Coordinates of C-alpha atoms in Angstrom, one line a residue:
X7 CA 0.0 0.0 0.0
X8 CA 1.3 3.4 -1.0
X9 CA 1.6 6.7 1.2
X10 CA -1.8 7.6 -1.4
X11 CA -3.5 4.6 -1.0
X12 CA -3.5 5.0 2.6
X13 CA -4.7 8.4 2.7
X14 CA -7.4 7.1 0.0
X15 CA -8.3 4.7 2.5
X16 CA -8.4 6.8 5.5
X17 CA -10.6 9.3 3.4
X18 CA -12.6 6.8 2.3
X19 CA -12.9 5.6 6.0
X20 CA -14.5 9.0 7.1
X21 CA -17.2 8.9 4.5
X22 CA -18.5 5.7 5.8
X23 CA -17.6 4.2 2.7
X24 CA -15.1 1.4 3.5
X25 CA -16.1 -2.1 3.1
X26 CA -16.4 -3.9 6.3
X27 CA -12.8 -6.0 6.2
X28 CA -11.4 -2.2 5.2
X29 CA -12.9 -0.7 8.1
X30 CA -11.3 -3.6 10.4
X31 CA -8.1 -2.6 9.0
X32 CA -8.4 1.1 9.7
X33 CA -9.7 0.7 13.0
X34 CA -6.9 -1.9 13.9
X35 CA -5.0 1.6 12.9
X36 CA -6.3 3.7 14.9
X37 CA -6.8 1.6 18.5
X38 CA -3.2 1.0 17.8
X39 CA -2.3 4.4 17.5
X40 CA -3.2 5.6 21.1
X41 CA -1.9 2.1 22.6
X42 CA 1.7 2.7 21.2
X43 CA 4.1 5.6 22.2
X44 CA 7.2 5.3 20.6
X45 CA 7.3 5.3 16.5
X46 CA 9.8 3.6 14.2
X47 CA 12.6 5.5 13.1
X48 CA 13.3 5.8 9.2
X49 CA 10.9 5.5 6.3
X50 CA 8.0 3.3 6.6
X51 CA 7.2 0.5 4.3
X52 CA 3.6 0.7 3.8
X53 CA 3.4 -2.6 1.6
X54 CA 5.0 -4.5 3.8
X55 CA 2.7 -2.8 6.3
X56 CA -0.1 -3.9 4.9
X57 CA 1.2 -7.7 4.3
X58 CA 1.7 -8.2 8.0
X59 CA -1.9 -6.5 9.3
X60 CA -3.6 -8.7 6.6
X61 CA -1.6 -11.5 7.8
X62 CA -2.8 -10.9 11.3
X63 CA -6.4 -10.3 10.5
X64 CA -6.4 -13.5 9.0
X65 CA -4.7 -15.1 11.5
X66 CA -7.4 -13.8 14.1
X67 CA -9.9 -15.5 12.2
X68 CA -11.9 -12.0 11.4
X69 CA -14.7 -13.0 9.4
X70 CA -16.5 -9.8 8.8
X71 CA -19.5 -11.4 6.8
X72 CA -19.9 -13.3 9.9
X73 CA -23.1 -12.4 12.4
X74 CA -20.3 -12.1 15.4
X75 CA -19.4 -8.8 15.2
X76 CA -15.7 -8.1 16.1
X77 CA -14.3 -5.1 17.8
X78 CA -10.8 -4.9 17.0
X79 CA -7.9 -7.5 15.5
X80 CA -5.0 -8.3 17.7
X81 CA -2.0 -7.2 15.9
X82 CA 1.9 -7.7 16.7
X83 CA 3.7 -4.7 18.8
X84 CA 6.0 -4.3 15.8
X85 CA 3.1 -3.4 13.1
X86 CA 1.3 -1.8 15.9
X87 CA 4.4 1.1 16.0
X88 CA 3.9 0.6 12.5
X89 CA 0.5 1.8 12.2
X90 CA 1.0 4.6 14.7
X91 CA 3.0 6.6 12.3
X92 CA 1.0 5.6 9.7
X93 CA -1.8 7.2 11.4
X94 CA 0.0 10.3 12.8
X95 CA 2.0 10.9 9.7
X96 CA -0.8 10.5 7.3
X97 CA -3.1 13.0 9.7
X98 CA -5.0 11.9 12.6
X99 CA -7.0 14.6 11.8
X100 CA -9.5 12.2 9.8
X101 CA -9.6 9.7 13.0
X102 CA -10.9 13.5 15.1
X103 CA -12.6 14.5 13.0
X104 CA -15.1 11.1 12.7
X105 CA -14.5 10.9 16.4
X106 CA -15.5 14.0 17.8
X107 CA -18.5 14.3 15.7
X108 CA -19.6 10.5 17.6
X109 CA -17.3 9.7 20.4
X110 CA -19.4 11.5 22.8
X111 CA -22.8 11.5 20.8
X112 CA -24.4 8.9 23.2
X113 CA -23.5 10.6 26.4
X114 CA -21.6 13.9 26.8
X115 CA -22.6 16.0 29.4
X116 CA -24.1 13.3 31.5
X117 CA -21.2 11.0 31.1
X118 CA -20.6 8.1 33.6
X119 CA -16.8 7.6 35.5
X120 CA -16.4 3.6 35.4
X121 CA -16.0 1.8 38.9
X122 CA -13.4 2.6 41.3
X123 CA -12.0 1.6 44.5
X124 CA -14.8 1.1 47.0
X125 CA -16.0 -1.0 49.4
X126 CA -17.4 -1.1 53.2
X127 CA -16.1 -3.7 56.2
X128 CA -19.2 -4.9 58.3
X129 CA -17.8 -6.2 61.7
X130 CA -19.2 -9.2 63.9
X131 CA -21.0 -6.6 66.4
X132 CA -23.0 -4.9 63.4
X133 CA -20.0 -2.1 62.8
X134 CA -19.6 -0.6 59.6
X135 CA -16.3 1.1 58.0
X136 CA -16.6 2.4 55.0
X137 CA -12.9 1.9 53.5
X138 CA -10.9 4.3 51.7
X139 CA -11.1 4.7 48.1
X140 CA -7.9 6.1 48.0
X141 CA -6.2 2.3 49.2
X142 CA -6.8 -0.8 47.3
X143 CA -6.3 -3.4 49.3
X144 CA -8.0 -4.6 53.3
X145 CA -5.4 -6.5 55.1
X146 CA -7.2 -9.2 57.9
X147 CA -5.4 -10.6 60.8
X148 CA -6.3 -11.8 64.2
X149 CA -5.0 -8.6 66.1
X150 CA -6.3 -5.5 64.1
X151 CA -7.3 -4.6 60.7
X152 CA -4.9 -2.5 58.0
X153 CA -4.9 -1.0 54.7
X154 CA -1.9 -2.5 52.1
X155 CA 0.3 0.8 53.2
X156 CA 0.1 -0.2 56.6
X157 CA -2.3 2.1 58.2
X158 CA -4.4 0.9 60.8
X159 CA -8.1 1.1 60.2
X160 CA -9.0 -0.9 63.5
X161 CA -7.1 -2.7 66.3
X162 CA -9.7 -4.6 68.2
X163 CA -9.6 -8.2 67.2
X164 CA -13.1 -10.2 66.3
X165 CA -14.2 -13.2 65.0
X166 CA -15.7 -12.4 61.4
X167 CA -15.9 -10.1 58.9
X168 CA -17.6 -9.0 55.5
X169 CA -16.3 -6.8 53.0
X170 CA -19.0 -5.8 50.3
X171 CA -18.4 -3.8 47.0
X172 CA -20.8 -1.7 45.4
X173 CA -22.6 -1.7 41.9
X174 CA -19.2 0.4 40.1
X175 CA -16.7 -0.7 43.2
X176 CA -13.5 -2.9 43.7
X177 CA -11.4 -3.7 46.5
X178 CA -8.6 -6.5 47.4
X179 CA -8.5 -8.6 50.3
X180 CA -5.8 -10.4 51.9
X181 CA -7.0 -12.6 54.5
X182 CA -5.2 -14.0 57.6
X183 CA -3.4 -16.7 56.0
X184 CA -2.2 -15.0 53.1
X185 CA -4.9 -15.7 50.5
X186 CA -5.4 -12.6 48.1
X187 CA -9.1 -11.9 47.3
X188 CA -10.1 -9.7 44.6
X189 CA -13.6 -8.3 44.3
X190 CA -15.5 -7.5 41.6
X191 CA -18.6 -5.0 41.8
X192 CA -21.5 -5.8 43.5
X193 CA -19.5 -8.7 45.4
X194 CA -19.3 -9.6 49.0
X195 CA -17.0 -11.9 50.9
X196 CA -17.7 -13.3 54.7
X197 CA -14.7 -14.4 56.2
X198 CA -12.9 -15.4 59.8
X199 CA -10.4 -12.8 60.8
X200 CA -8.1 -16.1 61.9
X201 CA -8.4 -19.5 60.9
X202 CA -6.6 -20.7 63.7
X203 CA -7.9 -24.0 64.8
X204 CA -10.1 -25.0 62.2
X205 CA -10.3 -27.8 60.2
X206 CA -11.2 -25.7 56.9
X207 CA -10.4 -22.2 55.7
X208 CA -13.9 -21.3 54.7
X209 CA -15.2 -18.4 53.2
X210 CA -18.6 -17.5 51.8
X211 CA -19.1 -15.7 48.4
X212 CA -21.5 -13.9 46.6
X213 CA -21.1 -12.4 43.7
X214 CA -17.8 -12.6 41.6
X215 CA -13.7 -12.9 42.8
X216 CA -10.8 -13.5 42.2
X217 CA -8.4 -16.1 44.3
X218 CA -5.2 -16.4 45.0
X219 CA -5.1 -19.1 47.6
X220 CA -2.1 -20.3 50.5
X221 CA -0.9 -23.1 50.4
X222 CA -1.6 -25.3 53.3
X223 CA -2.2 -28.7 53.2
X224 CA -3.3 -29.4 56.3
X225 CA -6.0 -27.3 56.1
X226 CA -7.8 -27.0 52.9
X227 CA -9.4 -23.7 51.9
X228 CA -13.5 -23.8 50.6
X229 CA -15.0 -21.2 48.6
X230 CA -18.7 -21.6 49.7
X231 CA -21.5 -20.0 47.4
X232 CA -25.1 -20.5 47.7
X233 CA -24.9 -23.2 44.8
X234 CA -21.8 -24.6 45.3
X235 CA -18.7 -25.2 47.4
X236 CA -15.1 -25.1 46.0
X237 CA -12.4 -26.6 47.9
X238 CA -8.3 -26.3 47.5
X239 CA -5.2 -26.4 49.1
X240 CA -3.4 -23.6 47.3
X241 CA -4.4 -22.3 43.4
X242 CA -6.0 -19.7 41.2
X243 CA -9.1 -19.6 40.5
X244 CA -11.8 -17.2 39.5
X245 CA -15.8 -17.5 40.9
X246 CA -18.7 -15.8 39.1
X247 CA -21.8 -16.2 41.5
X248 CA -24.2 -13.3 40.6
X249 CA -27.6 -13.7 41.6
X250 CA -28.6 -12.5 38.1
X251 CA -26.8 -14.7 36.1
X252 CA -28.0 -18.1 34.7
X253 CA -25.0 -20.4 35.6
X254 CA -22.3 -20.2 38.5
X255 CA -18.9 -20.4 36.7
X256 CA -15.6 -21.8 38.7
X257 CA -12.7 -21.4 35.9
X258 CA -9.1 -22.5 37.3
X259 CA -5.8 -20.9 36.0
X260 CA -3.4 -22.7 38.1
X261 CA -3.5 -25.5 40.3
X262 CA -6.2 -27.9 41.5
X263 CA -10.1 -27.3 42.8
X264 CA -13.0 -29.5 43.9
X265 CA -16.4 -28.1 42.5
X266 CA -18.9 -30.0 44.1
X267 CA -17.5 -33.6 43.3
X268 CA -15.6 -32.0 39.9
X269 CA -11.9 -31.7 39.8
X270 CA -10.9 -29.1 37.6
X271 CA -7.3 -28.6 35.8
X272 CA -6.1 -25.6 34.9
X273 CA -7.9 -24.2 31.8
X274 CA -10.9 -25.7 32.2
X275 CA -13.8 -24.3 33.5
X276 CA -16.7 -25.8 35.8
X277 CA -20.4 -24.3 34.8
X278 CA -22.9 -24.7 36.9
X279 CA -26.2 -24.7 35.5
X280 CA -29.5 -25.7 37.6
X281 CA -27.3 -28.3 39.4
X282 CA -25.8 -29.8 36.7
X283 CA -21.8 -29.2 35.9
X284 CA -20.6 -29.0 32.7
X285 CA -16.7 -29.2 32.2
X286 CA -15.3 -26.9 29.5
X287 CA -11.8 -26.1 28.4
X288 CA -11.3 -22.3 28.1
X289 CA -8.9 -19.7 28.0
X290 CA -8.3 -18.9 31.9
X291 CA -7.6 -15.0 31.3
X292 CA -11.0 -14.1 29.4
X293 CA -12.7 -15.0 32.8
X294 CA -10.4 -12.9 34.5
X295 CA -10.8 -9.8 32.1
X296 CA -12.1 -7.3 34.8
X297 CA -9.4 -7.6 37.2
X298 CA -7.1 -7.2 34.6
X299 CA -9.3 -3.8 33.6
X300 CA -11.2 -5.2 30.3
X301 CA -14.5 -6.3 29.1
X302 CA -13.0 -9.7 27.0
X303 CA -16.4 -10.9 24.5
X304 CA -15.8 -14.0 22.7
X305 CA -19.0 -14.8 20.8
X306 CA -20.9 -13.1 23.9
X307 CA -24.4 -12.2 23.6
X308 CA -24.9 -8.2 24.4
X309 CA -27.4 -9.3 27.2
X310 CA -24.2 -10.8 29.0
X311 CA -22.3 -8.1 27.9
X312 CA -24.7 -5.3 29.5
X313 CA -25.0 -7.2 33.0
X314 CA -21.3 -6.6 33.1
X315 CA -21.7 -3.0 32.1
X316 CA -24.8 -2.5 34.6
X317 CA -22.7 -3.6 37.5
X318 CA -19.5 -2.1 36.8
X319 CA -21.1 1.8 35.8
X320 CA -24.3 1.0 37.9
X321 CA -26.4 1.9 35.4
X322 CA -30.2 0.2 34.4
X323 CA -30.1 -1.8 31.0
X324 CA -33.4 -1.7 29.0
X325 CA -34.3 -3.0 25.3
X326 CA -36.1 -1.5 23.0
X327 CA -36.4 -5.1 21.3
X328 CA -35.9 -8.4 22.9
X329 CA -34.1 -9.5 19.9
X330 CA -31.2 -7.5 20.4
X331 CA -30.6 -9.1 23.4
X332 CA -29.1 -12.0 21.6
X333 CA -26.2 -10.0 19.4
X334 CA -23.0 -11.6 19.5
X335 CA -19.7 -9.6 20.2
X336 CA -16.1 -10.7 20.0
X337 CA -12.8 -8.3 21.0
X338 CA -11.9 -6.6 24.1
X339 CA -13.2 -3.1 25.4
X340 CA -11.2 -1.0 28.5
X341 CA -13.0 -1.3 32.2
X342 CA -11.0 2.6 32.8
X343 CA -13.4 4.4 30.1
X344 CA -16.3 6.1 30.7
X345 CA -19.5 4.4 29.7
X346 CA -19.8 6.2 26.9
X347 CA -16.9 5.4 25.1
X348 CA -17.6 2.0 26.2
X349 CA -21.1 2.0 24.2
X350 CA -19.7 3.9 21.3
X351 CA -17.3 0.9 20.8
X352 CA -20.1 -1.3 20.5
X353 CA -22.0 1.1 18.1
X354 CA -18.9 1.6 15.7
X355 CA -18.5 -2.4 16.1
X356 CA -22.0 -3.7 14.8
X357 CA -25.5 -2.6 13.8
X358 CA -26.6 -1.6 17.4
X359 CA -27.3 2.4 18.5
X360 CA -27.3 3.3 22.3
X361 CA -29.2 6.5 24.4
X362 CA -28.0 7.2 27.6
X363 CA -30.3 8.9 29.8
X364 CA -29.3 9.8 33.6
X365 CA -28.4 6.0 34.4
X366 CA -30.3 4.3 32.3
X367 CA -28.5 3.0 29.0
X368 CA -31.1 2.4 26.4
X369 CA -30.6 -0.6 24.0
X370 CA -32.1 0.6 20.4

C-alpha cells in the first residue's frame, strides 16, 4: 500500500464508505495508534505494512460477513508502532474529525466515571467502615485490621468479617493466611479474621472474585456460594456467582479445585447450570478480564455483555427489542473508560445504537 492509498483509504474511512474488512483494517490503525508511544525511526514500508496487518487479520480468524461482530484485531507490537506513524503521519485529523463528531454523541454532558475503588467492612458486632477509596487493598489478621500501606483502620480483634463492594466498586482482600481476594462490583465476601484451629479455611461468596489461595495442606481452603462449594489447598481460581446470572462459573488458571464432586485442571472451567456441571476447556484470562481492567467478548451475547456494564457503571439496561438481546460480540473493550466510550465501541462495532439517559443505557 502506497503513502496515497493510505490516505485514500483513511478518506474513504471517514465517509462511511469502506467495506467492512477495510474498516477492520483502519480501526486496527487507529486503536493501535493511542496504545503505542514510541514510533519507528526511518521511512516506513507501507506494503510491507499492509502484508503483515492482513496476515494478522487472517490469522485472528476475522470474518466480517460473519453475524459475530468483532471489535478490534489483535496485531503484533512491531506493526502496531507501524501503524501509529502511519496514522500520525498521514493526519489523525481524519480519525478527530469522525470521532469527535460521535465519540461522545451517546452521552456527553451526563457522562458516567467507570468503577473505582470502594467497598465497606461490616464487623461481627454490626460495625460498619466504610474503607478508603484512595487504598486498594483490606489487610485481615487476628489482632487488628490495616490498609496494604500499613495504616491501621482498627485494632480490636473479632471473629468475622464482610467486605462488600458496590454496583461500580473494587477492593482486594488479603485474609489471615495469606490468601489474596479480589472483588469484583456488587461482590461480598464473609470471612474469619483467623483461621486458627479449624479444620477448613472457609469463606462464603456472593457475587464474583478473584483467588489467590495459600498453600496449606493441612487445612484445605472452601469457597462456599449458595450453589456450590469449591475446595483447594493452594491455586488460582476465578468464581462468578451473581444472583442475576443463569449459571455459576468456577474457571481455574493454576492448580487444583474441587467443585462440588468435579476436579478441575487448569484451563478448564466448571459451569454450573440448575445443578448440573458442565466441564469446558477455556482460556483462563478471558474469565479474569475485569481484574485485569477489560471487558473480553468472545462470541458473547450483548445481554451478558450489559449485565457486566450494569454492575460495573451502575447503570439500568433496557431493550427497545428483545431480539437485540441475543447479538454476539467478540474483541476486548477498556474497564477505565467512561461508559460512553464503552457504548460507542459497541455502536462503531455492529449494527446496534445506544441512548443514555441519567443511568439508564437504552438498548435501540
Amino acid at each position: 500500500m502506497t503513502e496515497q492509498e493510505a490516505k485514500a483509504l483513511l478518506i474513504k474511512y471517514e465517509k462511511n464508505e469502506c467495506t467492512p474488512a477495510e474498516r477492520t483494517l483502519v480501526e486496527g490503525w487507529y486503536i493501535q495508534a493511542f496504545d503505542t508511544k514510541e514510533l519507528p525511526e526511518g521511512k516506513v514500508n507501507f506494503a510491507a505494512i499492509e502484508t503483515e496487518m492482513w496476515s494478522n487479520i487472517n490469522a485472528s480468524g476475522i470474518q466480517p460477513e460473519q453475524k459475530t461482530i468483532k471489535l478490534w484485531p489483535r496485531i503484533s507490537i512491531a506493526t502496531a508502532a507501524a501503524m501509529t506513524f502511519l496514522v500520525l503521519g498521514l493526519g489523525i485529523y481524519f480519525f478527530n474529525a469522525r470521532y469527535s463528531n460521535h465519540q461522545f454523541k451517546i452521552a456527553s454532558e451526563n457522562d458516567i466515571a467507570p468503577g473505582r475503588n470502594k467497598a465497606t467492612l461490616t464487623l461481627e458486632d454490626g460495625k460498619t467502615i466504610l474503607l478508603s477509596g484512595a487504598q486498594k487493598s483490606v489487610i485481615i489478621d487476628a489482632n487488628k485490621l490495616s490498609y496494604n500501606d500499613g495504616t491501621e483502620i482498627i485494632s480490636i480483634p473479632r471473629t468475622a468479617a464482610l467486605v462488600s463492594t458496590p454496583r461500580g466498586g473494587t477492593y482486594q482482600v488479603t485474609l489471615s493466611d495469606g490468601t489474596k481476594v479480589w472483588l469484583n462490583a456488587e461482590s461480598t465476601l464473609k470471612f474469619p479474621s483467623s483461621f486458627a484451629g479449624e479444620e477448613q479455611r472457609k469463606v462464603t461468596l456472593k457475587g464474583e472474585a478473584y483467588f489467590e489461595v495459600a498453600k496449606n495442606k493441612k487445612q484445605p481452603f472452601v469457597v462456599s456460594t449458595d450453589k456450590q462449594e469449591v475446595q483447594v489447598l493452594g491455586t488460582h481460581f476465578n468464581i462468578n456467582s451473581y444472583p442475576d446470572e443463569v449459571s455459576t462459573k468456577t474457571t481455574l488458571l493454576e492448580g487444583s479445585v474441587r467443585v462440588n464432586q468435579t476436579i478441575l485442571t487448569p484451563g478448564h472451567e466448571a459451569v454450573l447450570t440448575n445443578g448440573i456441571i458442565k466441564v469446558n476447556k477455556v482460556n483462563p484470562n478471558e474469565a479474569i478480564d475485569w481484574k485485569n481492567g477489560e471487558f473480553v467478548c468472545n462470541n458473547e451475547p450483548l445481554n451478558s455483555i450489559m449485565r457486566k456494564i450494569s454492575r460495573w457503571y451502575d447503570v439500568e439496561v433496557v431493550y427497545s427489542h428483545p431480539e437485540l438481546k441475543n447479538k454476539t460480540f467478540s474483541g476486548s473493550l477498556s474497564r477505565y473508560d467512561h461508559v460512553s466510550g464503552v457504548l460507542n465501541a459497541l455502536e462503531q462495532a455492529g449494527t446496534i445504537k445506544f441512548k443514555l439517559e441519567g443511568r439508564q443505557i437504552q438498548v435501540l
